[in-house]
PDB file of C-alpha atoms and ligand atoms in Angstrom:
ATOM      1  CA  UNK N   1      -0.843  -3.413 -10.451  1.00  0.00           C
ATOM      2  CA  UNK N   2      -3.244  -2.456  -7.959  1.00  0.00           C
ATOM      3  CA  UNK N   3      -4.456   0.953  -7.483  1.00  0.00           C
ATOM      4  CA  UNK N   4      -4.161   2.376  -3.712  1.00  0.00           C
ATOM      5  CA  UNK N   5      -4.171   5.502  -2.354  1.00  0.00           C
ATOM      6  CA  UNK N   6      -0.931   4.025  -0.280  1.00  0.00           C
ATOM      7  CA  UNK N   7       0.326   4.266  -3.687  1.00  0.00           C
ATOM      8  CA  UNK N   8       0.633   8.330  -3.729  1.00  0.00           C
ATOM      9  CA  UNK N   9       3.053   8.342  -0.498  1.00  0.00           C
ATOM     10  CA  UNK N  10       5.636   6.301  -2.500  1.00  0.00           C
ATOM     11  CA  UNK N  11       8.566   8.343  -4.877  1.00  0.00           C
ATOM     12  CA  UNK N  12       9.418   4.683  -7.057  1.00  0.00           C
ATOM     13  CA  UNK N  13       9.403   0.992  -6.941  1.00  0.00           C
ATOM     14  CA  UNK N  14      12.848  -0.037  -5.606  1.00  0.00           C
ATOM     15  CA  UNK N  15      12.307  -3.494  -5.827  1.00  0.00           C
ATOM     16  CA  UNK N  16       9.076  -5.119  -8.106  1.00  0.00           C
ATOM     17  CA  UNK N  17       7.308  -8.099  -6.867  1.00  0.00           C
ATOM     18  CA  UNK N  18       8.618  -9.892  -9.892  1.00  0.00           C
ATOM     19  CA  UNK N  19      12.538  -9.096  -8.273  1.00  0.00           C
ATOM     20  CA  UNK N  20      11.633 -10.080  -5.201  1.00  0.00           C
ATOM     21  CA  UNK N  21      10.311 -13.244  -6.115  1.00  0.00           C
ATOM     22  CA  UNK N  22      13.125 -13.834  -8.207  1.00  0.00           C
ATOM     23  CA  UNK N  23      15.486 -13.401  -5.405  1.00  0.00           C
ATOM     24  CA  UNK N  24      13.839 -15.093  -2.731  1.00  0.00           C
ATOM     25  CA  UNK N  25      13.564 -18.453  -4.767  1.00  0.00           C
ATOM     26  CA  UNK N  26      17.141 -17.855  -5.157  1.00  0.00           C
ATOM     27  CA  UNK N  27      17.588 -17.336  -1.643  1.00  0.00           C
ATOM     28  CA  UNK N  28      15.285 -20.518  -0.308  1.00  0.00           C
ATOM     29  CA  UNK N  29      17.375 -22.660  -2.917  1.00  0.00           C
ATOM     30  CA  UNK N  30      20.680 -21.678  -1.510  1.00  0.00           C
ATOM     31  CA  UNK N  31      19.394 -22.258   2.182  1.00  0.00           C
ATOM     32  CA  UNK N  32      18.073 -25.930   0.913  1.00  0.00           C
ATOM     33  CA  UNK N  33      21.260 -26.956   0.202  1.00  0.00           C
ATOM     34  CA  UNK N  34      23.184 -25.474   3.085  1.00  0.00           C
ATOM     35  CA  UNK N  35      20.385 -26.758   5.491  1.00  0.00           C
ATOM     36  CA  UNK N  36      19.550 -30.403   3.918  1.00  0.00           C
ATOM     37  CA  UNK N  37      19.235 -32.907   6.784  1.00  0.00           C
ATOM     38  CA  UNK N  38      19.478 -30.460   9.733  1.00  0.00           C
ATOM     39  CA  UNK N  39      16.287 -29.325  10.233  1.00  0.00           C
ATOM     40  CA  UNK N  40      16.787 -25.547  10.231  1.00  0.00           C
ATOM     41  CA  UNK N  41      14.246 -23.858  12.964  1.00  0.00           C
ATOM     42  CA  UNK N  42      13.486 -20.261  10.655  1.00  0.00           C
ATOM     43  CA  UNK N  43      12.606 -17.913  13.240  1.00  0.00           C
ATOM     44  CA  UNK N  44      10.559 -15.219  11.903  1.00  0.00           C
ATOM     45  CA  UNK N  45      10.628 -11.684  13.420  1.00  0.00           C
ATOM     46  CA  UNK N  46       7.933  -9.857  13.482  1.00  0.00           C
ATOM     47  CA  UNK N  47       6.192  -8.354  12.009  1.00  0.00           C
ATOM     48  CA  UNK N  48       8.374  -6.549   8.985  1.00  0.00           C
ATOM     49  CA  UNK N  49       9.922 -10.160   7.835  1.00  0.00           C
ATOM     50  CA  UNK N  50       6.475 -11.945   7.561  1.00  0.00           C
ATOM     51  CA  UNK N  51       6.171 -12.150   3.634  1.00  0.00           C
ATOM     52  CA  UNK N  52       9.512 -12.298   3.036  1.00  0.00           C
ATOM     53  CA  UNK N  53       9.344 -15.407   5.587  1.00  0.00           C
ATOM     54  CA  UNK N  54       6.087 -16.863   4.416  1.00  0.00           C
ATOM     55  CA  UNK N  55       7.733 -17.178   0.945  1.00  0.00           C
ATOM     56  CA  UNK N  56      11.054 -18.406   1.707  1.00  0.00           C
ATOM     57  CA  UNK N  57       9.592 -20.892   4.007  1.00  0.00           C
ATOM     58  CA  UNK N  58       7.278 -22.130   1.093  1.00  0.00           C
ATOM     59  CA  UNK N  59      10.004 -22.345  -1.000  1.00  0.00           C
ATOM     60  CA  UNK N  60      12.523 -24.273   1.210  1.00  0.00           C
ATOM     61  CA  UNK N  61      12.422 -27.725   0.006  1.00  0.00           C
ATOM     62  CA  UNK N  62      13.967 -29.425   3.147  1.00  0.00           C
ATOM     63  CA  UNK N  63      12.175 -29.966   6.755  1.00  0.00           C
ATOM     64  CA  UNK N  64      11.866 -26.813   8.231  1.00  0.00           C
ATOM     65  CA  UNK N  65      10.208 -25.922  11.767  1.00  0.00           C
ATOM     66  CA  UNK N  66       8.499 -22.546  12.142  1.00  0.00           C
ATOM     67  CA  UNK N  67       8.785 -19.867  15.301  1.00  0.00           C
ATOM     68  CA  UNK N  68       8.012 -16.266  15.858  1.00  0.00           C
ATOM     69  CA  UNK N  69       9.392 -13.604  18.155  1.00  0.00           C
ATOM     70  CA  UNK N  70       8.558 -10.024  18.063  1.00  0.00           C
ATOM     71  CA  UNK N  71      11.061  -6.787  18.229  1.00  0.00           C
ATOM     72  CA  UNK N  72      10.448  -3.066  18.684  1.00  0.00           C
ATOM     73  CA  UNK N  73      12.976  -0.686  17.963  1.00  0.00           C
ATOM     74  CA  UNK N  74      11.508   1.985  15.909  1.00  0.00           C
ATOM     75  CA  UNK N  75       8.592   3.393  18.154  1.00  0.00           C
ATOM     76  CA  UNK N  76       6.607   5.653  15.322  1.00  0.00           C
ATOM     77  CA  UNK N  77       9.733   7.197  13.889  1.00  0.00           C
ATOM     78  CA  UNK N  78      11.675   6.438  11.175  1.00  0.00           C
ATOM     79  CA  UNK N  79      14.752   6.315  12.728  1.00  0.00           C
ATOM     80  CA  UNK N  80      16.517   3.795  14.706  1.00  0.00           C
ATOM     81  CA  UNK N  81      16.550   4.684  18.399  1.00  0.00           C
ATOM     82  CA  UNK N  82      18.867   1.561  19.253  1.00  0.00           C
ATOM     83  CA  UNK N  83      16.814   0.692  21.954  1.00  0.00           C
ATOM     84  CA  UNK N  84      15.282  -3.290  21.265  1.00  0.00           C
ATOM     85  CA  UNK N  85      12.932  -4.679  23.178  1.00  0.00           C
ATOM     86  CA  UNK N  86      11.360  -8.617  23.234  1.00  0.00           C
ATOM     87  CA  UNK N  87       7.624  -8.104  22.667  1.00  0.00           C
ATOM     88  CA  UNK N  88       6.580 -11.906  21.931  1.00  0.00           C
ATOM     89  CA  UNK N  89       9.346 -14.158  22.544  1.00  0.00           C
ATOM     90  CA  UNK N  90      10.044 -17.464  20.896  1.00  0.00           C
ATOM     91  CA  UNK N  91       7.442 -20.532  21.689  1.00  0.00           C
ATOM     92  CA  UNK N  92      10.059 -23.435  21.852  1.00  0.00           C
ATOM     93  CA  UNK N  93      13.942 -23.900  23.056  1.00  0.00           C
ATOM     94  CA  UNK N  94      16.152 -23.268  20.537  1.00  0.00           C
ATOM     95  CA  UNK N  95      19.375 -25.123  22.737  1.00  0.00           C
ATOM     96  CA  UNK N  96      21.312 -27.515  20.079  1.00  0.00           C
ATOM     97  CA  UNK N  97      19.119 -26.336  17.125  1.00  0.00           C
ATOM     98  CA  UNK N  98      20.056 -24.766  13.967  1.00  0.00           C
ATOM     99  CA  UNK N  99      18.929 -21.412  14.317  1.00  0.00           C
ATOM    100  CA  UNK N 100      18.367 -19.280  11.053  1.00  0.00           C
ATOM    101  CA  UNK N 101      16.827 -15.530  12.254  1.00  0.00           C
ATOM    102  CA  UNK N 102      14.886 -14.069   9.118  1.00  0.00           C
ATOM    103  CA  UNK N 103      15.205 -10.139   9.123  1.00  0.00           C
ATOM    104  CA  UNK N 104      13.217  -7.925   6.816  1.00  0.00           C
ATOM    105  CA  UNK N 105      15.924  -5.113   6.588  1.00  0.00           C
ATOM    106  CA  UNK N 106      19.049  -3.748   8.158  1.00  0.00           C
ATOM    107  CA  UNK N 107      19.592  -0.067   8.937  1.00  0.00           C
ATOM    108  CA  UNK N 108      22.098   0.431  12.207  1.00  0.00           C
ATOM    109  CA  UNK N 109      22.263  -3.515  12.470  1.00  0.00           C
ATOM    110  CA  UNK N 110      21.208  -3.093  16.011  1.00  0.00           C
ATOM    111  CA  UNK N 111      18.174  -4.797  15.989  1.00  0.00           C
ATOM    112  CA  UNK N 112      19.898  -7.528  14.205  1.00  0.00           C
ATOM    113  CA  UNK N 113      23.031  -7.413  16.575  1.00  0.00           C
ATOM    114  CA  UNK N 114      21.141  -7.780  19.837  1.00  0.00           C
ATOM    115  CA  UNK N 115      19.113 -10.983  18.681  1.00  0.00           C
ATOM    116  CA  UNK N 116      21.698 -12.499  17.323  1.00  0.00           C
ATOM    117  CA  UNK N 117      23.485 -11.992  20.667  1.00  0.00           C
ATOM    118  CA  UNK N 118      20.452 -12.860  22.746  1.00  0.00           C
ATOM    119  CA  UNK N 119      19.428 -16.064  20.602  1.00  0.00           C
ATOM    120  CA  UNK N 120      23.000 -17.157  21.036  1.00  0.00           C
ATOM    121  CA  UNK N 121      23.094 -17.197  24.662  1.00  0.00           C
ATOM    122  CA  UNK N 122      20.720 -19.968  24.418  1.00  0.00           C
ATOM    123  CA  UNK N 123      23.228 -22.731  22.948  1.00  0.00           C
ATOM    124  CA  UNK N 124      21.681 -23.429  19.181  1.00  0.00           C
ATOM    125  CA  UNK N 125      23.811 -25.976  17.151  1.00  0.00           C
ATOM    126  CA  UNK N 126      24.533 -23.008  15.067  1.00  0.00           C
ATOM    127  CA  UNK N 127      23.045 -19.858  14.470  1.00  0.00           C
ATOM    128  CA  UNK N 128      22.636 -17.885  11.498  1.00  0.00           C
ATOM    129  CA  UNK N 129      21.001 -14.432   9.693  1.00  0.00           C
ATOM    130  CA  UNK N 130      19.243 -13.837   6.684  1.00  0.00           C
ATOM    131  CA  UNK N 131      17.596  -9.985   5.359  1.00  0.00           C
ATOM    132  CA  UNK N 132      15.867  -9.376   2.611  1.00  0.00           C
ATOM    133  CA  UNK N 133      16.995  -5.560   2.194  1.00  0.00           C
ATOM    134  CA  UNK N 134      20.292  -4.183   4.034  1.00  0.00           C
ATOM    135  CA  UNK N 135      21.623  -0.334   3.998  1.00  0.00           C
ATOM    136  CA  UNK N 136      24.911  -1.356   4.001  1.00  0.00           C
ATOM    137  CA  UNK N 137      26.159   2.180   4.192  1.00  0.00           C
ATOM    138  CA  UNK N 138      24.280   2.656   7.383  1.00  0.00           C
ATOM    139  CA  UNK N 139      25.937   0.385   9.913  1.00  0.00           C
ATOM    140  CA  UNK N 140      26.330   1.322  13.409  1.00  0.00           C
ATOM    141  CA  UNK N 141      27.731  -1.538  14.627  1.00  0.00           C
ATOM    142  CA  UNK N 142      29.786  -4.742  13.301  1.00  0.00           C
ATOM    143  CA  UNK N 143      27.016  -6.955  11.353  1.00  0.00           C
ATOM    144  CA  UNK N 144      27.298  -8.653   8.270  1.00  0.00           C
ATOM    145  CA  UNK N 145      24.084 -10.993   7.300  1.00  0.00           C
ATOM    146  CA  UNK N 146      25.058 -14.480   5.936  1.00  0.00           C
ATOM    147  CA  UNK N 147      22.649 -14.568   3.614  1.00  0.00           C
ATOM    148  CA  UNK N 148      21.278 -11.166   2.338  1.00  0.00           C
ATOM    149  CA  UNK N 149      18.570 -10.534  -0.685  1.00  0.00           C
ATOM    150  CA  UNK N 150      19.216  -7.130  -1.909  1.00  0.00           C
ATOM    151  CA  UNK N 151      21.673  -4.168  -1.046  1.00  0.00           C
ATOM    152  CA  UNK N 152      19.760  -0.487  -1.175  1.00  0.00           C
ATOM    153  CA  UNK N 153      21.352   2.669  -0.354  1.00  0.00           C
ATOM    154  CA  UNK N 154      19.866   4.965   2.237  1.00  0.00           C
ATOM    155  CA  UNK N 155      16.515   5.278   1.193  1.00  0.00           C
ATOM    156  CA  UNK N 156      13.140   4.346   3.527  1.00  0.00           C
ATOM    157  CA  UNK N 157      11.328   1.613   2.142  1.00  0.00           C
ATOM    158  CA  UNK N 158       7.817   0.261   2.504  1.00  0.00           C
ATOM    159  CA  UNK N 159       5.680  -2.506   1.101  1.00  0.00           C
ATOM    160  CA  UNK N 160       6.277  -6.747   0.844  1.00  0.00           C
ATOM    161  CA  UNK N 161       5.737  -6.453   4.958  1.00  0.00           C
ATOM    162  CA  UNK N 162       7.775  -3.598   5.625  1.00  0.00           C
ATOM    163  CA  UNK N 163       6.022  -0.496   7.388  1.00  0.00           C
ATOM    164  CA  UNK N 164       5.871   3.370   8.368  1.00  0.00           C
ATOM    165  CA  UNK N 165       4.072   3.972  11.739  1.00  0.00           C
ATOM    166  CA  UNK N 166       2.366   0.572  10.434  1.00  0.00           C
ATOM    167  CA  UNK N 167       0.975   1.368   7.323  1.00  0.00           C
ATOM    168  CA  UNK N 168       2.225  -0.006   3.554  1.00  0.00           C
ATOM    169  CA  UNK N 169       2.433  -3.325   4.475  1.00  0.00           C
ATOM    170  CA  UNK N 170       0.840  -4.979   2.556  1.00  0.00           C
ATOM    171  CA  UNK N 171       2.361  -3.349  -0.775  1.00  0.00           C
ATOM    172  CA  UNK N 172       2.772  -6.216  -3.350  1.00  0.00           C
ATOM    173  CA  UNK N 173       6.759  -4.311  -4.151  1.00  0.00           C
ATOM    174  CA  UNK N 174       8.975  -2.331  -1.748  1.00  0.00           C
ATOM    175  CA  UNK N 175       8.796   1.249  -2.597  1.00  0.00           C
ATOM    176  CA  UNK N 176      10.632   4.287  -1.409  1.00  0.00           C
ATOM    177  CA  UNK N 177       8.292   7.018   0.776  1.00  0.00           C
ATOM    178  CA  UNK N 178       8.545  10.111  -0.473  1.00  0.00           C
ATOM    179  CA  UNK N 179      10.339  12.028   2.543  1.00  0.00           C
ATOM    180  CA  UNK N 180       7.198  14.190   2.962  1.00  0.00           C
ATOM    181  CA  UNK N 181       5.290  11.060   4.024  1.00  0.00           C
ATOM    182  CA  UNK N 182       7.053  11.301   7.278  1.00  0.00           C
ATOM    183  CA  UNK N 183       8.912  14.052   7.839  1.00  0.00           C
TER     184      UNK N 183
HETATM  185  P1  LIG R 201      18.181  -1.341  12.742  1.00  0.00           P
HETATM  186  O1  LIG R 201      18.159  -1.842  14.146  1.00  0.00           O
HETATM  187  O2  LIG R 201      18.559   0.116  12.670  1.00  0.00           O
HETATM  188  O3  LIG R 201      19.049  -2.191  11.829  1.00  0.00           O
HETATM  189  O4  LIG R 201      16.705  -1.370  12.195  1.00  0.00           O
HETATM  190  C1  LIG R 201      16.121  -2.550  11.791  1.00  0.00           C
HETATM  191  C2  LIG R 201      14.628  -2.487  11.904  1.00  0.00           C
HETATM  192  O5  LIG R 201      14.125  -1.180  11.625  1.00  0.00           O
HETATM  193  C3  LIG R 201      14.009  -3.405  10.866  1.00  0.00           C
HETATM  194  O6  LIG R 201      13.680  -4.638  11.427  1.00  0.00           O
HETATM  195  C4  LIG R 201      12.794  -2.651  10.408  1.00  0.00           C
HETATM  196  O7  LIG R 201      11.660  -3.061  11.136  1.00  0.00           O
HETATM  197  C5  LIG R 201      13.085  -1.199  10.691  1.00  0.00           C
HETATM  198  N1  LIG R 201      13.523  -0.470   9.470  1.00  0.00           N
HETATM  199  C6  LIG R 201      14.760  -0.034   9.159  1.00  0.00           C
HETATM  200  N2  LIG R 201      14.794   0.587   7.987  1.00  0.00           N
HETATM  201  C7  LIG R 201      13.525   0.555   7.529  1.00  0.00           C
HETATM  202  C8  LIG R 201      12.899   1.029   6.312  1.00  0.00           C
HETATM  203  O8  LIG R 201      13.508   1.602   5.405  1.00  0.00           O
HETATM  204  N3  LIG R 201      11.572   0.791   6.212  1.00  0.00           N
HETATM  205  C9  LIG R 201      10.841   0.138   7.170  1.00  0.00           C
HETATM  206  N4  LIG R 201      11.380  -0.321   8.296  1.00  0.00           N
HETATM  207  C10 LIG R 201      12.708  -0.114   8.475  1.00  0.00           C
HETATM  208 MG1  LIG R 202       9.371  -2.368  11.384  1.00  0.00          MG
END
């Protein structure tokens, strides 16, 4: 494993790089078969989902078309505010497409909630959610992924692409920050 100072801030691996790539083969094998023929359009949101979207992606073994769109709803805390905002929206129409949004993690479900809702509003064929990591006991509103990777209580997470204030991203595992990290 490598050595980082990063490493100090974090309390214990919650999920190893081995797990995770374990799951998300798991994951990109399901979607294969549920996806075959239709030629899913995986939008990625940034930037928290990228790895987790990168490998899935890669690991898909129909067609596949690739698009981006970028969310803030954290600020520099590590608590949800609720408040989402579009800061890079999607490059192409989604109307009559089969729309999969890839989510690193839910907390509230808001974030998750108000794309889903916005994406809709566009017409896709059909639209559907997948997250790597959800705090199922932290739901603020009604949102239940159709494809999920892991369940995790309440901790705060960082590493595969997941951040604090933009920093452990690039942690090969997810790992809990210890709560003096950030509070
Ligand atoms: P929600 O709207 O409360 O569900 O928050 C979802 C977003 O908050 C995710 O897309 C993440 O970017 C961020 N988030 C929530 N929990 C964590 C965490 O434990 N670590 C890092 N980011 C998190
Ligand atoms: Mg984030």
């Amino acid at each position: 494993m490598r050595i980082t100072t990063e490493q100090n801030d974090i309390s214990s691996v919650l999920f190893s790089e081995e797990q995770i790539e374990e799951r998300v083969n798991q994951l990109a094998k399901q979607l294969t078969a549920d996806y075959e023929g239709k030629d899913p359009l995986m939008i990625c949101v940034l930037k928290g989902a990228s790895f987790f979207y990168a490998d899935l992606c890669r690991s898909m073994k129909c067609r596949l078309f690739m698009d981006f769109i970028a969310v803030s709803s954290y600020g520099m805390n590590a608590r949800s505010t609720g408040v989402v905002r579009i800061i890079k929206d999607l490059d192409k129409n989604i109307t009559d497409r089969h729309v999969v949004i890839v989510e690193d993690i839910i907390d509230s479900g808001l974030t998750l909630k108000y794309l889903k809702e916005l994406l809709s509003a566009r017409k896709p064929a059909s639209i559907k959610t997948i997250c790597l990591l959800d705090k199922i006991t932290q739901h603020k509103c009604e949102i239940k992924p159709d494809y999920c990777g892991f369940s995790m209580p309440d901790h705060f997470v960082v590493g595969y692409g997941l951040d604090y204030s933009d920093y452990y991203r690039n942690l090969p595992y997810i790992g809990i920050l210890k709560p003096e990290t950030y509070q």
